[in-house]
Amino acid sequence: MRARIRLPFFQDSSKRIATAGLIESTFDLKGGDMKIAVLGTGSVGRALAGRFAELGHEVAVGTRDPAATLARGDYAAWAAERPGIALAAFADAAAGAEVVVNASSGAHSLAVLASVGEANLAGKVLLDVANEMTPSDGLPLVGANETASLGERIQRAFPSARVVKTLNTMNFEVMANPALVAGGDHTVFVSGEDAEAKRVATALLEQLGHTDVLDLGGIESARGAETALAFWLRVRMALGHNRFNFKIAR
Amino acid sequence: MRARIRLPFFQDSSKRIATAGLIESTFDLKGGDMKIAVLGTGSVGRALAGRFAELGHEVAVGTRDPAATLARGDYAAWAAERPGIALAAFADAAAGAEVVVNASSGAHSLAVLASVGEANLAGKVLLDVANEMTPSDGLPLVGANETASLGERIQRAFPSARVVKTLNTMNFEVMANPALVAGGDHTVFVSGEDAEAKRVATALLEQLGHTDVLDLGGIESARGAETALAFWLRVRMALGHNRFNFKIAR
């Protein structure tokens, strides 16, 4: 069964997602009434969970061991200010959700999603915002390349999930608060096989304040968004801070 | 001996290159009095050679076999309209130049520069605008990765040249006429070991109309600019045209 959500702000949004291949959505999204599970309790997960809750969504954060997470000072302090946000084991957080956000670190994402289980992902929009990196002597090495991406691996491993790769091309603060950079005048990308899932993703991105959502195509195009991290890291070194983003001038 | 060129427009330029690591230049660049060799007779080489000539520089195009190039209809038609642009063998074009532009296709660049010879490159600013790609069943595969780039290979092969990787992150028309996209409001990158060479590059880029020149750092950072091609290719597929560019919103 598909989530039933309304998207009233779709109609009056002046900037539309690139429409190639999009079908009419059966989803509707009211201002903020979705059930969103955010997997991951790090800076990315907290930034997105916090903003989605502010926007009125019902948010559950998923973690491996809720008791251990609550025993962490950083999480406990953050959660204390946000009593409306639930904390649950990965599978429990995702079970009741309409949208699942993979905000786990890329190296662990497949294991995290395996512990969620495909039954808890089936038919759901799965926003994959993760990047895979491994440390090196210099800058971290990016896991994606031109023939493989984490987004694709997730889609292959969980074929009934409706994976949308997005938001991974920017710092977590910019993900959640795009207006922090150039008043929000920059670009976020979506890649995925399911046009309706990309519509839901676009609606949520616009709620966050993203003004230019560019549909890169199928999940294969996540290779572009994921390999961009090697570029992003060097721009970050040059600027000396994270408060920037790619804009596709056109 | 270093080229003597003046950069009067440096002073009143409102957008400055990111200055990390830059030293005071001994170069000055008058409006358009440099001797520039452009290696390559394809679309990239012609676009840059044509614009540099329009700007008043003395331009020689380098090719493997001038007679064969002139026998090509596309080149002959282009050259007929630009009688001020010389055509010469690679080494001859570069011999008298102050700035050499590698606009050959990336797969051949090292061979092209070998035929120029290090003596004709020593001490000169070498703008490397090439991308290395190999065909595949899908999108072309990019030669650069996080541990290697063409710019670095060129700098290693010709240590006395002052290599600056630049312009490779956009279509050739946008390289030469940045105002074609968003009135020129987008970013071009420079990577190289020599701060003065990056100043000369920046001055030339600003003459072309580039308004935001971002110094990514040493030549290692060419890995960022070169791997960005995998991202660029997918944006290009999504947009269906080449008239776009990356802007670093910040």
Coordinates of C-alpha atoms in Angstrom, one line a residue:
Chain A
M1 CA 0.0 0.0 0.0
R2 CA 1.3 3.4 -0.9
A3 CA 1.4 6.3 1.5
R4 CA -1.4 8.8 1.0
I5 CA 0.1 12.3 1.2
R6 CA -1.0 15.6 -0.4
L7 CA 1.3 18.1 -2.1
P8 CA -0.7 21.3 -2.2
F9 CA 2.4 23.5 -2.5
F10 CA 3.3 21.7 -5.7
Q11 CA 0.7 23.8 -7.6
D12 CA 2.0 27.2 -6.6
S13 CA 5.7 26.4 -6.6
S14 CA 7.4 28.6 -9.2
K15 CA 10.4 26.5 -9.7
R16 CA 9.6 23.0 -10.9
I17 CA 11.6 19.9 -11.0
A18 CA 12.9 19.1 -14.4
T19 CA 10.0 17.0 -15.7
A20 CA 11.6 14.6 -18.1
G21 CA 9.9 11.2 -17.4
L22 CA 7.8 12.4 -14.5
I23 CA 4.3 10.9 -14.2
E24 CA 1.4 12.4 -12.4
S25 CA 1.7 11.7 -8.7
T26 CA -0.7 9.8 -6.6
F27 CA 1.0 11.3 -3.6
D28 CA -0.2 14.4 -1.9
L29 CA 1.7 16.1 0.9
K30 CA 0.0 18.4 3.3
G31 CA 2.3 21.0 4.9
G32 CA 3.9 18.6 7.3
D33 CA 2.0 15.5 8.0
M34 CA 4.3 12.8 6.8
K35 CA 5.8 10.0 8.8
I36 CA 9.5 10.2 8.3
A37 CA 12.2 7.9 9.6
V38 CA 15.7 9.2 9.6
L39 CA 18.3 6.5 9.9
G40 CA 21.4 7.8 11.6
T41 CA 22.1 9.9 14.7
G42 CA 25.1 11.8 13.4
S43 CA 25.2 15.4 12.2
V44 CA 23.4 14.7 9.0
G45 CA 20.6 12.7 10.6
R46 CA 20.1 15.2 13.4
A47 CA 20.0 18.2 11.0
L48 CA 17.4 16.6 8.8
A49 CA 15.3 15.1 11.6
G50 CA 15.3 18.4 13.4
R51 CA 14.2 20.4 10.3
F52 CA 11.5 17.8 9.3
A53 CA 10.1 18.0 12.8
E54 CA 10.1 21.8 12.7
L55 CA 8.2 21.6 9.4
G56 CA 5.5 19.6 11.2
H57 CA 6.3 16.1 10.1
E58 CA 6.2 13.2 12.5
V59 CA 9.8 12.1 12.8
A60 CA 11.4 9.0 14.2
V61 CA 15.2 8.7 14.4
G62 CA 16.5 5.2 13.8
T63 CA 19.6 3.9 15.5
R64 CA 21.2 0.5 16.2
D65 CA 20.8 0.7 19.9
P66 CA 18.5 3.4 21.3
A67 CA 19.8 3.0 24.8
A68 CA 23.4 3.5 23.7
T69 CA 22.4 6.5 21.6
L70 CA 20.5 8.2 24.5
A71 CA 23.6 7.6 26.7
R72 CA 25.6 9.8 24.2
G73 CA 25.8 13.3 25.5
D74 CA 25.6 14.9 22.1
Y75 CA 22.4 13.0 21.1
A76 CA 20.8 13.3 24.5
A77 CA 21.3 17.1 24.6
W78 CA 19.9 17.5 21.1
A79 CA 16.9 15.2 21.8
A80 CA 16.0 16.9 25.1
E81 CA 15.2 20.0 23.1
R82 CA 13.1 18.1 20.6
P83 CA 10.7 15.9 22.7
G84 CA 8.5 15.3 19.6
I85 CA 11.2 13.3 17.9
A86 CA 11.1 9.6 18.6
L87 CA 14.1 7.4 18.9
A88 CA 13.8 3.7 18.0
A89 CA 15.8 0.8 16.6
F90 CA 16.3 1.0 12.8
A91 CA 13.5 -1.4 12.0
D92 CA 11.1 0.1 14.4
A93 CA 11.7 3.6 13.2
A94 CA 11.2 2.6 9.6
A95 CA 8.2 0.3 10.2
G96 CA 5.6 3.0 10.5
A97 CA 7.3 5.5 8.2
E98 CA 6.1 6.7 4.8
V99 CA 9.5 8.1 3.9
V100 CA 12.8 6.7 5.1
V101 CA 16.0 8.8 5.0
N102 CA 19.3 7.0 4.9
A103 CA 21.5 9.4 6.8
S104 CA 23.9 6.7 8.0
S105 CA 27.5 6.9 7.0
G106 CA 28.0 5.4 3.6
A107 CA 30.3 2.7 4.7
H108 CA 27.6 1.3 7.0
S109 CA 24.5 2.1 4.9
L110 CA 23.9 -1.3 3.5
A111 CA 24.2 -3.0 6.9
V112 CA 21.9 -0.4 8.4
L113 CA 19.3 -1.0 5.7
A114 CA 19.7 -4.7 6.1
S115 CA 18.8 -4.4 9.8
V116 CA 15.8 -2.3 8.8
G117 CA 14.7 -5.2 6.5
E118 CA 13.2 -5.0 3.0
A119 CA 9.7 -5.5 4.4
N120 CA 10.0 -2.1 6.2
L121 CA 11.2 -0.4 3.0
A122 CA 8.8 -2.0 0.4
G123 CA 7.1 0.7 -1.6
K124 CA 8.5 3.5 0.5
V125 CA 10.4 6.5 -0.7
L126 CA 14.0 6.0 0.5
L127 CA 16.0 9.2 0.4
D128 CA 19.6 8.2 0.3
V129 CA 21.7 11.2 1.3
A130 CA 24.8 9.2 2.3
N131 CA 28.4 9.4 0.9
E132 CA 30.8 6.6 1.0
M133 CA 34.4 7.6 1.9
T134 CA 37.5 6.0 3.3
P135 CA 40.3 7.8 5.0
S136 CA 43.6 8.3 3.3
D137 CA 46.8 10.2 3.9
G138 CA 45.3 13.1 2.1
L139 CA 41.7 13.8 1.4
P140 CA 39.2 11.0 2.0
L141 CA 38.8 8.7 -1.0
V142 CA 35.3 8.6 -2.4
G143 CA 33.7 5.1 -2.7
A144 CA 31.7 5.9 -5.8
N145 CA 33.1 5.9 -9.3
E146 CA 31.8 6.1 -12.8
T147 CA 30.6 2.5 -12.8
A148 CA 29.2 2.2 -9.3
S149 CA 27.5 4.2 -6.6
L150 CA 26.0 3.6 -3.2
G151 CA 22.6 4.7 -4.4
E152 CA 22.6 2.0 -7.1
R153 CA 23.8 -0.6 -4.6
I154 CA 21.0 0.3 -2.2
Q155 CA 18.4 0.1 -5.0
R156 CA 19.7 -3.3 -6.1
A157 CA 19.8 -4.7 -2.6
F158 CA 16.3 -3.4 -1.8
P159 CA 14.4 -3.6 -5.1
S160 CA 11.0 -2.8 -3.7
A161 CA 12.2 0.4 -2.1
R162 CA 11.9 3.6 -4.2
V163 CA 15.4 5.0 -3.8
V164 CA 16.1 8.6 -4.5
K165 CA 19.7 9.8 -4.2
T166 CA 19.7 13.4 -3.1
L167 CA 21.3 16.0 -0.9
N168 CA 24.7 14.2 -0.7
T169 CA 26.4 17.0 -2.7
M170 CA 26.4 19.5 0.2
N171 CA 27.2 19.9 3.8
F172 CA 24.6 18.8 6.3
E173 CA 23.8 22.3 7.5
V174 CA 23.2 23.3 3.9
M175 CA 21.0 20.2 3.3
A176 CA 18.7 21.2 6.1
N177 CA 18.9 25.0 5.8
P178 CA 19.8 25.9 2.2
A179 CA 19.2 29.6 2.8
L180 CA 22.4 29.6 4.8
V181 CA 24.2 29.8 1.4
A182 CA 23.5 32.6 -1.1
G183 CA 20.0 32.9 0.1
G184 CA 19.3 29.4 -1.1
D185 CA 20.2 30.1 -4.7
H186 CA 21.9 26.8 -5.6
T187 CA 21.1 23.3 -6.8
V188 CA 20.1 20.0 -5.3
F189 CA 20.0 16.8 -7.4
V190 CA 17.6 13.8 -7.5
S191 CA 18.4 10.5 -9.1
G192 CA 16.1 7.5 -9.1
E193 CA 14.0 5.1 -11.0
D194 CA 10.6 6.1 -9.7
A195 CA 9.2 9.4 -10.9
E196 CA 6.6 9.6 -8.1
A197 CA 9.3 9.1 -5.5
K198 CA 11.3 11.9 -7.1
R199 CA 8.2 14.1 -6.8
V200 CA 7.8 13.3 -3.1
A201 CA 11.6 14.0 -2.7
T202 CA 11.3 17.3 -4.6
A203 CA 8.3 18.4 -2.4
L204 CA 10.3 17.6 0.8
L205 CA 13.4 19.4 -0.6
E206 CA 11.3 22.4 -1.4
Q207 CA 9.9 22.4 2.1
L208 CA 13.5 22.5 3.4
G209 CA 14.0 25.6 1.3
H210 CA 15.7 24.2 -1.8
T211 CA 14.7 26.3 -4.8
D212 CA 16.4 24.4 -7.7
V213 CA 15.8 20.7 -7.8
L214 CA 17.4 19.1 -10.8
D215 CA 16.3 15.6 -11.8
L216 CA 19.5 13.9 -13.0
G217 CA 17.7 10.8 -14.3
G218 CA 17.7 7.2 -13.2
I219 CA 19.6 5.9 -10.2
E220 CA 22.7 5.4 -12.4
S221 CA 23.0 9.2 -12.4
A222 CA 23.9 8.9 -8.7
R223 CA 27.4 8.2 -10.0
G224 CA 27.5 11.8 -11.0
A225 CA 26.2 13.2 -7.7
E226 CA 28.4 10.8 -5.6
T227 CA 31.7 11.3 -7.5
A228 CA 31.1 15.0 -7.2
L229 CA 32.3 14.6 -3.6
A230 CA 35.9 14.5 -4.8
F231 CA 35.3 17.9 -6.4
W232 CA 33.4 19.2 -3.3
L233 CA 36.2 18.2 -1.0
R234 CA 38.8 20.3 -3.0
V235 CA 36.5 23.3 -3.2
R236 CA 36.0 22.9 0.6
M237 CA 39.8 22.9 1.1
A238 CA 40.1 26.0 -1.1
L239 CA 37.4 28.0 0.6
G240 CA 38.3 26.8 4.1
H241 CA 34.6 26.2 5.1
N242 CA 31.5 24.1 4.3
R243 CA 29.1 26.9 3.7
F244 CA 28.9 26.6 -0.1
N245 CA 27.0 24.5 -2.6
F246 CA 27.0 23.7 -6.3
K247 CA 24.7 25.7 -8.5
I248 CA 24.1 24.7 -12.0
A249 CA 24.1 28.0 -13.8
R250 CA 22.1 27.7 -17.0
Chain B
M1 CA 63.7 34.6 -18.8
R2 CA 60.1 35.4 -17.8
A3 CA 57.6 37.0 -20.1
R4 CA 56.9 40.6 -19.3
I5 CA 53.2 41.3 -19.3
R6 CA 51.1 43.8 -17.5
L7 CA 47.8 43.3 -15.8
P8 CA 46.2 46.7 -15.4
F9 CA 42.7 45.4 -15.2
F10 CA 43.7 43.4 -12.1
Q11 CA 43.4 46.6 -10.0
D12 CA 39.8 47.4 -10.8
S13 CA 38.5 43.9 -10.9
S14 CA 35.8 43.6 -8.3
K15 CA 35.9 39.8 -8.0
R16 CA 39.3 38.6 -7.0
I17 CA 40.8 35.2 -7.2
A18 CA 40.9 33.4 -3.9
T19 CA 44.3 34.6 -2.7
A20 CA 45.5 31.7 -0.6
G21 CA 49.1 31.2 -1.4
L22 CA 49.4 33.9 -4.1
I23 CA 52.5 35.9 -4.2
E24 CA 52.9 39.4 -5.8
S25 CA 53.2 39.0 -9.5
T26 CA 56.1 40.1 -11.6
F27 CA 53.8 39.7 -14.6
D28 CA 51.9 42.5 -16.2
L29 CA 49.4 42.0 -18.9
K30 CA 48.4 44.8 -21.2
G31 CA 44.9 44.5 -22.7
G32 CA 46.0 42.0 -25.3
D33 CA 49.7 41.8 -26.2
M34 CA 50.6 38.3 -25.2
K35 CA 52.0 35.6 -27.5
I36 CA 49.7 32.6 -27.0
A37 CA 50.1 29.2 -28.6
V38 CA 47.0 27.1 -28.7
L39 CA 47.8 23.4 -29.2
G40 CA 44.9 21.7 -30.9
T41 CA 42.6 22.5 -33.8
G42 CA 39.4 21.0 -32.6
S43 CA 36.4 22.9 -31.2
V44 CA 38.2 23.8 -27.9
G45 CA 41.3 25.0 -29.6
R46 CA 39.5 27.1 -32.2
A47 CA 37.1 28.6 -29.6
L48 CA 40.0 29.8 -27.4
A49 CA 42.3 30.8 -30.2
G50 CA 39.6 32.8 -31.8
R51 CA 38.7 34.6 -28.6
F52 CA 42.3 35.3 -27.6
A53 CA 42.9 36.8 -31.1
E54 CA 39.7 39.0 -30.8
L55 CA 41.1 40.2 -27.5
G56 CA 44.2 41.4 -29.3
H57 CA 46.7 38.7 -28.4
E58 CA 49.1 37.3 -30.9
V59 CA 47.9 33.7 -31.5
A60 CA 49.5 30.7 -33.1
V61 CA 47.6 27.5 -33.4
G62 CA 49.7 24.4 -33.1
T63 CA 49.0 21.2 -34.9
R64 CA 50.8 18.0 -35.8
D65 CA 50.8 18.6 -39.6
P66 CA 49.9 22.1 -40.7
A67 CA 49.3 21.1 -44.3
A68 CA 46.9 18.3 -43.3
T69 CA 45.1 20.7 -40.9
L70 CA 44.7 23.3 -43.7
A71 CA 43.3 20.6 -46.0
R72 CA 40.5 20.0 -43.5
G73 CA 37.4 22.0 -44.5
D74 CA 36.3 22.8 -41.0
Y75 CA 39.7 24.3 -40.1
A76 CA 40.2 26.1 -43.4
A77 CA 36.9 27.8 -43.3
W78 CA 37.5 28.9 -39.7
A79 CA 41.0 30.1 -40.5
A80 CA 40.0 32.0 -43.6
E81 CA 37.9 34.3 -41.4
R82 CA 40.9 34.8 -39.0
P83 CA 43.9 35.7 -41.1
G84 CA 45.7 37.0 -38.1
I85 CA 46.0 33.6 -36.5
A86 CA 49.0 31.6 -37.5
L87 CA 49.1 27.9 -37.9
A88 CA 52.3 26.0 -37.2
A89 CA 53.7 22.6 -36.1
F90 CA 53.3 22.1 -32.3
A91 CA 56.9 23.0 -31.5
D92 CA 57.0 26.0 -33.8
A93 CA 53.8 27.4 -32.4
A94 CA 55.0 27.0 -28.9
A95 CA 58.6 28.2 -29.5
G96 CA 57.8 31.9 -29.6
A97 CA 54.9 31.8 -27.2
E98 CA 54.7 33.2 -23.6
V99 CA 51.6 31.2 -22.8
V100 CA 50.9 27.7 -24.1
V101 CA 47.3 26.3 -24.0
N102 CA 46.9 22.6 -24.1
A103 CA 43.6 22.2 -26.0
S104 CA 44.5 18.8 -27.5
S105 CA 42.3 15.9 -26.6
G106 CA 43.3 14.5 -23.2
A107 CA 44.2 11.1 -24.5
H108 CA 46.9 12.6 -26.8
S109 CA 48.0 15.6 -24.6
L110 CA 51.2 14.0 -23.3
A111 CA 52.3 13.0 -26.8
V112 CA 51.4 16.5 -28.2
L113 CA 53.5 18.1 -25.4
A114 CA 56.4 15.7 -26.0
S115 CA 56.4 16.8 -29.6
V116 CA 56.5 20.4 -28.4
G117 CA 59.5 19.5 -26.3
E118 CA 60.3 20.7 -22.8
A119 CA 62.7 23.4 -24.1
N120 CA 59.7 25.2 -25.7
L121 CA 57.7 24.9 -22.4
A122 CA 60.4 25.9 -19.9
G123 CA 59.3 28.7 -17.6
K124 CA 56.1 29.2 -19.6
V125 CA 52.6 29.3 -18.3
L126 CA 50.9 26.1 -19.6
L127 CA 47.2 26.3 -19.4
D128 CA 45.9 22.7 -19.5
V129 CA 42.2 22.7 -20.4
A130 CA 42.0 19.1 -21.6
N131 CA 39.9 16.2 -20.3
E132 CA 40.9 12.6 -20.7
M133 CA 38.0 10.3 -21.6
T134 CA 37.5 6.9 -23.1
P135 CA 34.4 5.8 -24.9
S136 CA 32.1 3.2 -23.2
D137 CA 28.8 1.7 -23.9
G138 CA 27.2 4.4 -21.8
L139 CA 28.7 7.8 -21.0
P140 CA 32.4 8.3 -21.7
L141 CA 34.7 7.2 -18.8
V142 CA 36.8 9.9 -17.3
G143 CA 40.5 9.3 -17.1
A144 CA 41.1 11.2 -13.9
N145 CA 40.4 9.8 -10.5
E146 CA 41.1 10.8 -6.9
T147 CA 44.7 9.7 -7.1
A148 CA 45.7 10.9 -10.6
S149 CA 44.9 13.6 -13.0
L150 CA 46.1 14.7 -16.5
G151 CA 47.2 18.1 -15.1
E152 CA 49.6 16.3 -12.6
R153 CA 50.9 14.0 -15.2
I154 CA 51.7 16.9 -17.5
Q155 CA 53.4 18.8 -14.6
R156 CA 55.5 15.8 -13.8
A157 CA 56.4 15.1 -17.4
F158 CA 57.4 18.8 -18.0
P159 CA 58.7 20.0 -14.6
S160 CA 60.0 23.3 -15.9
A161 CA 56.6 24.3 -17.3
R162 CA 54.3 26.2 -15.1
V163 CA 51.1 24.2 -15.4
V164 CA 47.7 25.6 -14.6
K165 CA 44.7 23.3 -14.9
T166 CA 41.7 25.4 -15.8
L167 CA 38.6 25.7 -17.9
N168 CA 38.1 21.9 -18.3
T169 CA 34.9 22.0 -16.2
M170 CA 32.7 23.5 -18.9
N171 CA 31.8 23.3 -22.6
F172 CA 34.2 25.0 -25.1
E173 CA 31.7 27.7 -26.0
V174 CA 31.3 28.6 -22.3
M175 CA 35.1 28.6 -21.9
A176 CA 35.5 31.2 -24.5
N177 CA 32.3 33.1 -24.0
P178 CA 31.2 32.7 -20.4
A179 CA 28.5 35.4 -20.8
L180 CA 26.6 32.8 -22.8
V181 CA 25.5 31.2 -19.5
A182 CA 23.7 33.2 -16.8
G183 CA 25.4 36.4 -17.9
G184 CA 28.7 34.9 -16.8
D185 CA 27.7 34.3 -13.2
H186 CA 29.5 31.0 -12.7
T187 CA 32.8 29.7 -11.6
V188 CA 36.1 28.7 -13.2
F189 CA 38.8 26.9 -11.3
V190 CA 42.6 27.1 -11.4
S191 CA 45.0 24.5 -10.0
G192 CA 48.7 24.7 -10.1
E193 CA 52.0 24.9 -8.2
D194 CA 53.0 28.4 -9.4
A195 CA 51.2 31.3 -7.9
E196 CA 52.4 33.7 -10.6
A197 CA 51.2 31.4 -13.3
K198 CA 47.8 31.3 -11.7
R199 CA 47.7 35.1 -11.7
V200 CA 48.4 35.1 -15.4
A201 CA 45.8 32.5 -15.9
T202 CA 43.3 34.5 -13.9
A203 CA 44.0 37.6 -15.9
L204 CA 43.4 35.8 -19.1
L205 CA 40.3 34.1 -17.8
E206 CA 38.9 37.5 -16.7
Q207 CA 39.7 38.9 -20.2
L208 CA 37.5 36.0 -21.6
G209 CA 34.8 37.3 -19.3
H210 CA 35.0 34.9 -16.4
T211 CA 34.0 36.7 -13.2
D212 CA 34.6 34.1 -10.5
V213 CA 38.1 32.4 -10.6
L214 CA 38.5 30.0 -7.7
D215 CA 42.0 28.9 -6.9
L216 CA 41.6 25.3 -5.9
G217 CA 45.3 25.0 -4.7
G218 CA 48.2 23.0 -6.1
I219 CA 48.1 20.8 -9.2
E220 CA 46.9 17.9 -7.0
S221 CA 43.5 19.7 -6.9
A222 CA 43.2 19.1 -10.6
R223 CA 41.8 15.8 -9.5
G224 CA 38.8 17.6 -8.3
A225 CA 38.3 19.6 -11.5
E226 CA 38.9 16.6 -13.7
T227 CA 36.8 14.1 -11.9
A228 CA 34.0 16.7 -12.0
L229 CA 33.6 15.7 -15.6
A230 CA 31.6 12.6 -14.6
F231 CA 29.2 14.9 -12.8
W232 CA 29.2 17.4 -15.7
L233 CA 28.3 14.6 -18.1
R234 CA 25.2 13.6 -16.1
V235 CA 24.0 17.2 -15.7
R236 CA 24.4 17.6 -19.4
M237 CA 22.3 14.5 -20.0
A238 CA 19.6 15.8 -17.7
L239 CA 19.6 19.3 -19.2
G240 CA 19.9 18.1 -22.8
H241 CA 22.4 20.9 -23.7
N242 CA 25.9 22.2 -23.0
R243 CA 25.1 25.7 -22.1
F244 CA 25.5 25.5 -18.4
N245 CA 28.3 25.7 -15.9
F246 CA 29.1 25.0 -12.3
K247 CA 28.9 27.9 -9.9
I248 CA 30.2 27.6 -6.4
A249 CA 27.4 29.4 -4.4
R250 CA 28.9 30.8 -1.2

